[in-house]
Amino acid sequence: MTIALTSTNVIRRAPLEEISQAHSHPFHQIVIGLEGEAEIIIDGRPLHISPFHGCTIPGDREHCYRGIGNNSQLLLDLFDDAPGLSGAYRHHFQLFSQPLHFELDSAACAYLTFMVEEITHQPDVDRDLLITTLLSILSHRLLDRQATPQSRLDLVMLDHYIEQHLARGIRVEDLAGLAHLSSAHFTELFRIRTGLPPYQYILRKRLNAARKLLLESRLPLIDIAERSGFANQSALSHAFRRHFGHAPGALRQTAGS
C-alpha cells in the first residue's frame, strides 16, 4: 500500500524484499518494523529491524536492506522541505545527521499503532500532522533526553544554509534565527559545540570552498573570490595565505605540476 502525502512526503506499509542491491536516494527515510524481521545495512553496520524497532537513514547515504521471511515495515520518505522538517520543526533534521537505531517505548508503540490505523482506515486524516508528531516523539526520545543545550544545534541544517549562501553575506543574526535563539546565546552555544565563533567557522567554509574551486576549476581568482564570499581577490589571497600558509596561485601551480 502506498499513500502519497504531498510532493515531498510518502508513507507506505510494505514488506522488504529478501535480496536488495546497495542503493541511495535523495530523501531521508525512517523504517519501523510492524511484523516479522528485516535488516538494514548502513556503512557496513547491520541494523536489526523487528516489530517496533526501527532506524533513520540520512538522504544520499548508501545502504542495503533485506527482509527476513514474511515481514511488514512502515517506511517514511522525507525530503528537506517536508512539513515535519520545516519551520519550527527544523531541529528534527538532527534525526538524520547520522543513522540511528531505536526501539520504541510503550507510549511510542501505542502512537505508532494509532498512526497506522488512521492512515489505513481514515483517508482524510492529516497525515502530515501524524508524521510531524512521530518525528517529535523520536526527536524527544533519541536526542533531547541526552542532549546538552549546545548539542541541540542542528549543524547539518546550519552547514546547508552557510554553503547555500557563501556568495552572499551571512550574518550571525540569520543563523541564530534559524536556531530560534538570540544572537548572544547562539554564539555561546556555537562556540562550545564547534570550538569556533560563528565568523571563524564561516571563514573556514569560505576558504575550503575557494580551495576546492582552485583545484577543480580554471576560474580566475576574482571569480573564485566572489563565489566563495570574499570581498575581492586581495581579501581571498590574504585569508588564504594566513590559513594555508601559501598563496592561492601557489596551490594551483603545485596541483598543475
Coordinates of C-alpha atoms in Angstrom, one line a residue:
M1 CA 0.0 0.0 0.0
T2 CA 1.4 3.4 -1.0
I3 CA -0.1 6.7 0.1
A4 CA 1.2 10.0 -1.2
L5 CA 1.0 12.7 1.3
T6 CA 2.5 15.7 -0.6
S7 CA 5.1 16.1 -3.2
T8 CA 7.7 15.8 -0.5
N9 CA 6.2 13.1 1.8
V10 CA 5.4 9.5 1.1
I11 CA 4.4 6.9 3.7
R12 CA 3.8 3.3 3.0
R13 CA 3.4 -0.1 4.6
A14 CA 5.2 -2.7 2.7
P15 CA 7.4 -5.8 3.0
L16 CA 11.2 -5.6 2.3
E17 CA 12.5 -8.0 -0.4
E18 CA 14.9 -10.7 0.7
I19 CA 17.6 -9.6 -1.7
S20 CA 18.5 -6.0 -2.5
Q21 CA 21.3 -4.1 -4.2
A22 CA 23.0 -1.3 -2.5
H23 CA 21.3 2.0 -3.3
S24 CA 20.7 5.5 -2.1
H25 CA 18.0 8.2 -2.5
P26 CA 17.9 12.0 -2.1
F27 CA 15.2 11.9 0.6
H28 CA 15.7 10.9 4.3
Q29 CA 13.9 7.7 5.4
I30 CA 12.6 6.1 8.5
V31 CA 12.0 2.4 8.6
I32 CA 10.0 0.9 11.5
G33 CA 9.1 -2.8 11.8
L34 CA 5.5 -3.8 12.1
E35 CA 5.6 -7.6 11.5
G36 CA 8.4 -10.1 11.0
E37 CA 12.1 -9.1 10.8
A38 CA 14.4 -7.3 8.4
E39 CA 17.9 -6.0 8.3
I40 CA 19.2 -2.6 7.1
I41 CA 23.0 -2.3 6.4
I42 CA 24.5 1.2 6.5
D43 CA 28.2 1.9 6.4
G44 CA 28.8 -1.9 6.8
R45 CA 26.9 -1.9 10.0
P46 CA 23.8 -4.2 10.2
L47 CA 20.8 -2.8 12.0
H48 CA 18.2 -5.4 13.0
I49 CA 14.5 -4.4 12.5
S50 CA 11.8 -6.2 14.3
P51 CA 8.3 -5.0 15.4
F52 CA 8.5 -1.5 17.0
H53 CA 12.3 -1.3 16.2
G54 CA 13.5 1.0 13.5
C55 CA 16.2 3.2 12.1
T56 CA 16.7 6.5 10.4
I57 CA 18.5 6.7 7.0
P58 CA 20.0 10.0 6.0
G59 CA 19.4 11.2 2.5
D60 CA 22.0 10.1 -0.1
R61 CA 23.5 7.6 2.3
E62 CA 24.2 4.3 0.5
H63 CA 22.5 1.3 2.2
C64 CA 21.2 -2.2 1.7
Y65 CA 18.1 -3.8 3.1
R66 CA 17.0 -7.4 3.4
G67 CA 13.6 -8.7 4.5
I68 CA 13.7 -12.0 6.5
G69 CA 10.7 -14.2 5.7
N70 CA 7.3 -12.6 5.9
N71 CA 7.7 -9.0 7.1
S72 CA 5.9 -5.7 7.1
Q73 CA 7.5 -2.3 7.6
L74 CA 6.3 1.2 7.8
L75 CA 8.5 3.4 5.6
L76 CA 8.5 7.2 5.6
D77 CA 10.3 9.2 2.8
L78 CA 11.0 12.8 3.8
F79 CA 12.5 15.5 1.6
D80 CA 14.2 18.5 3.2
D81 CA 11.0 20.6 2.7
A82 CA 8.7 18.1 4.4
P83 CA 6.4 19.9 6.9
G84 CA 7.9 17.9 9.8
L85 CA 11.4 19.1 8.9
S86 CA 10.4 22.8 8.1
G87 CA 9.9 25.9 10.1
A88 CA 9.6 25.3 13.8
Y89 CA 10.5 21.7 13.2
R90 CA 13.9 22.2 11.6
H91 CA 15.6 20.7 14.6
H92 CA 14.1 17.3 13.5
F93 CA 16.9 17.3 10.9
Q94 CA 19.2 16.0 13.7
L95 CA 17.4 12.7 13.4
F96 CA 19.2 12.3 10.0
S97 CA 22.6 13.7 10.9
Q98 CA 23.7 10.0 11.2
P99 CA 21.9 6.7 11.0
L100 CA 20.1 6.0 14.3
H101 CA 18.8 2.6 15.5
F102 CA 16.0 2.7 18.0
E103 CA 13.4 0.7 20.0
L104 CA 10.0 2.4 20.7
D105 CA 8.8 2.5 24.3
S106 CA 5.3 1.6 25.2
A107 CA 3.8 5.1 24.7
A108 CA 5.5 5.4 21.3
C109 CA 4.3 1.9 20.3
A110 CA 0.7 3.0 21.1
Y111 CA 1.1 6.1 19.0
L112 CA 2.6 4.1 16.1
T113 CA -0.3 1.6 16.2
F114 CA -2.8 4.6 16.2
M115 CA -0.9 6.2 13.3
V116 CA -1.0 3.0 11.2
E117 CA -4.8 2.6 11.9
E118 CA -5.5 6.2 11.0
I119 CA -3.5 6.0 7.7
T120 CA -5.2 2.7 6.8
H121 CA -8.8 3.5 7.6
Q122 CA -9.1 7.3 7.6
P123 CA -8.4 8.6 4.0
D124 CA -8.9 12.2 5.1
V125 CA -6.7 12.2 8.1
D126 CA -4.0 14.9 8.3
R127 CA -1.0 12.6 7.5
D128 CA 1.5 15.5 7.7
L129 CA 0.4 16.1 11.3
L130 CA 0.8 12.4 12.1
I131 CA 4.3 12.3 10.7
T132 CA 5.3 15.5 12.4
T133 CA 4.1 14.1 15.7
L134 CA 6.1 10.9 15.1
L135 CA 9.2 12.9 14.4
S136 CA 8.7 14.9 17.6
I137 CA 8.4 11.7 19.6
L138 CA 11.6 10.3 18.0
S139 CA 13.4 13.5 18.5
H140 CA 12.5 13.7 22.2
R141 CA 13.5 10.1 22.8
L142 CA 16.6 9.8 20.7
L143 CA 18.0 13.3 21.0
D144 CA 16.5 15.6 23.6
R145 CA 16.8 13.5 26.7
Q146 CA 20.5 13.0 26.5
A147 CA 21.4 16.2 24.7
T148 CA 23.2 19.2 26.2
P149 CA 21.9 22.6 25.1
Q150 CA 24.7 23.1 22.6
S151 CA 24.4 19.7 21.1
R152 CA 20.8 20.6 20.0
L153 CA 22.2 23.0 17.5
D154 CA 21.3 21.5 14.1
L155 CA 24.7 21.7 12.5
V156 CA 23.5 19.8 9.4
M157 CA 20.9 22.5 8.7
L158 CA 23.3 25.3 9.6
D159 CA 26.0 23.9 7.3
H160 CA 23.5 23.6 4.5
Y161 CA 22.4 27.2 4.9
I162 CA 26.0 28.5 5.1
E163 CA 27.0 26.6 2.0
Q164 CA 24.0 27.8 0.0
H165 CA 24.7 31.4 0.9
L166 CA 28.6 31.6 0.8
A167 CA 28.5 34.1 -2.1
R168 CA 26.4 36.4 -0.1
G169 CA 26.8 38.0 3.4
I170 CA 25.9 35.6 6.2
R171 CA 25.0 37.3 9.5
V172 CA 25.1 35.7 12.9
E173 CA 21.6 37.0 13.4
D174 CA 20.4 34.9 10.4
L175 CA 22.0 31.7 11.8
A176 CA 20.6 32.5 15.3
G177 CA 17.2 32.9 13.8
L178 CA 17.3 29.5 12.2
A179 CA 18.1 28.0 15.6
H180 CA 15.4 30.1 17.3
L181 CA 18.0 31.7 19.6
S182 CA 19.2 35.2 20.4
S183 CA 22.5 36.1 18.7
A184 CA 24.4 36.1 22.0
H185 CA 23.0 32.7 23.1
F186 CA 23.6 31.2 19.7
T187 CA 27.2 32.4 19.6
E188 CA 27.9 31.0 23.0
L189 CA 26.4 27.6 22.2
F190 CA 28.0 27.5 18.8
R191 CA 31.5 28.2 20.2
I192 CA 31.0 25.4 22.7
R193 CA 29.8 23.0 20.1
T194 CA 32.3 23.7 17.3
G195 CA 35.2 25.3 19.2
L196 CA 35.0 28.3 16.9
P197 CA 32.9 31.6 16.9
P198 CA 30.5 31.7 14.0
Y199 CA 32.5 34.2 12.0
Q200 CA 35.6 32.0 12.0
Y201 CA 33.5 28.9 11.2
I202 CA 32.1 30.7 8.2
L203 CA 35.5 31.9 7.1
R204 CA 36.8 28.3 7.1
K205 CA 33.8 27.3 5.0
R206 CA 34.7 30.1 2.5
L207 CA 38.4 29.1 2.4
N208 CA 37.6 25.4 1.8
A209 CA 35.2 26.3 -0.9
A210 CA 37.8 28.6 -2.5
R211 CA 40.4 25.8 -2.3
K212 CA 38.1 23.3 -4.0
L213 CA 37.4 25.8 -6.8
L214 CA 41.1 26.3 -7.2
L215 CA 41.8 22.6 -7.6
E216 CA 38.7 21.7 -9.7
S217 CA 38.3 24.6 -12.0
R218 CA 40.2 27.1 -14.1
L219 CA 38.2 30.1 -12.9
P220 CA 40.2 33.3 -12.3
L221 CA 40.9 34.3 -8.7
I222 CA 38.5 37.2 -8.9
D223 CA 35.6 34.9 -9.7
I224 CA 36.6 32.4 -7.1
A225 CA 36.7 35.2 -4.5
E226 CA 33.2 36.2 -5.5
R227 CA 31.8 32.7 -5.4
S228 CA 33.2 31.9 -2.0
G229 CA 32.1 35.1 -0.4
F230 CA 35.3 37.3 -0.2
A231 CA 35.0 41.0 -0.9
N232 CA 37.7 40.9 -3.5
Q233 CA 40.7 38.9 -4.8
S234 CA 43.1 40.6 -2.3
A235 CA 40.9 39.6 0.6
L236 CA 40.9 36.0 -0.6
S237 CA 44.6 35.9 -1.1
H238 CA 45.3 37.4 2.3
A239 CA 43.0 35.0 4.2
F240 CA 44.2 32.0 2.1
R241 CA 47.9 32.7 2.8
R242 CA 47.2 33.2 6.5
H243 CA 45.2 30.0 6.9
F244 CA 47.0 27.6 4.5
G245 CA 50.5 29.1 4.6
H246 CA 50.7 29.8 0.8
A247 CA 49.0 31.9 -1.8
P248 CA 46.1 30.6 -3.9
G249 CA 48.2 30.7 -7.1
A250 CA 50.8 28.5 -5.5
L251 CA 48.3 25.8 -4.8
R252 CA 47.1 25.8 -8.4
Q253 CA 50.7 25.7 -9.7
T254 CA 51.5 22.8 -7.4
A255 CA 48.4 20.9 -8.5
G256 CA 49.1 21.6 -12.1
S257 CA 52.7 20.2 -11.9

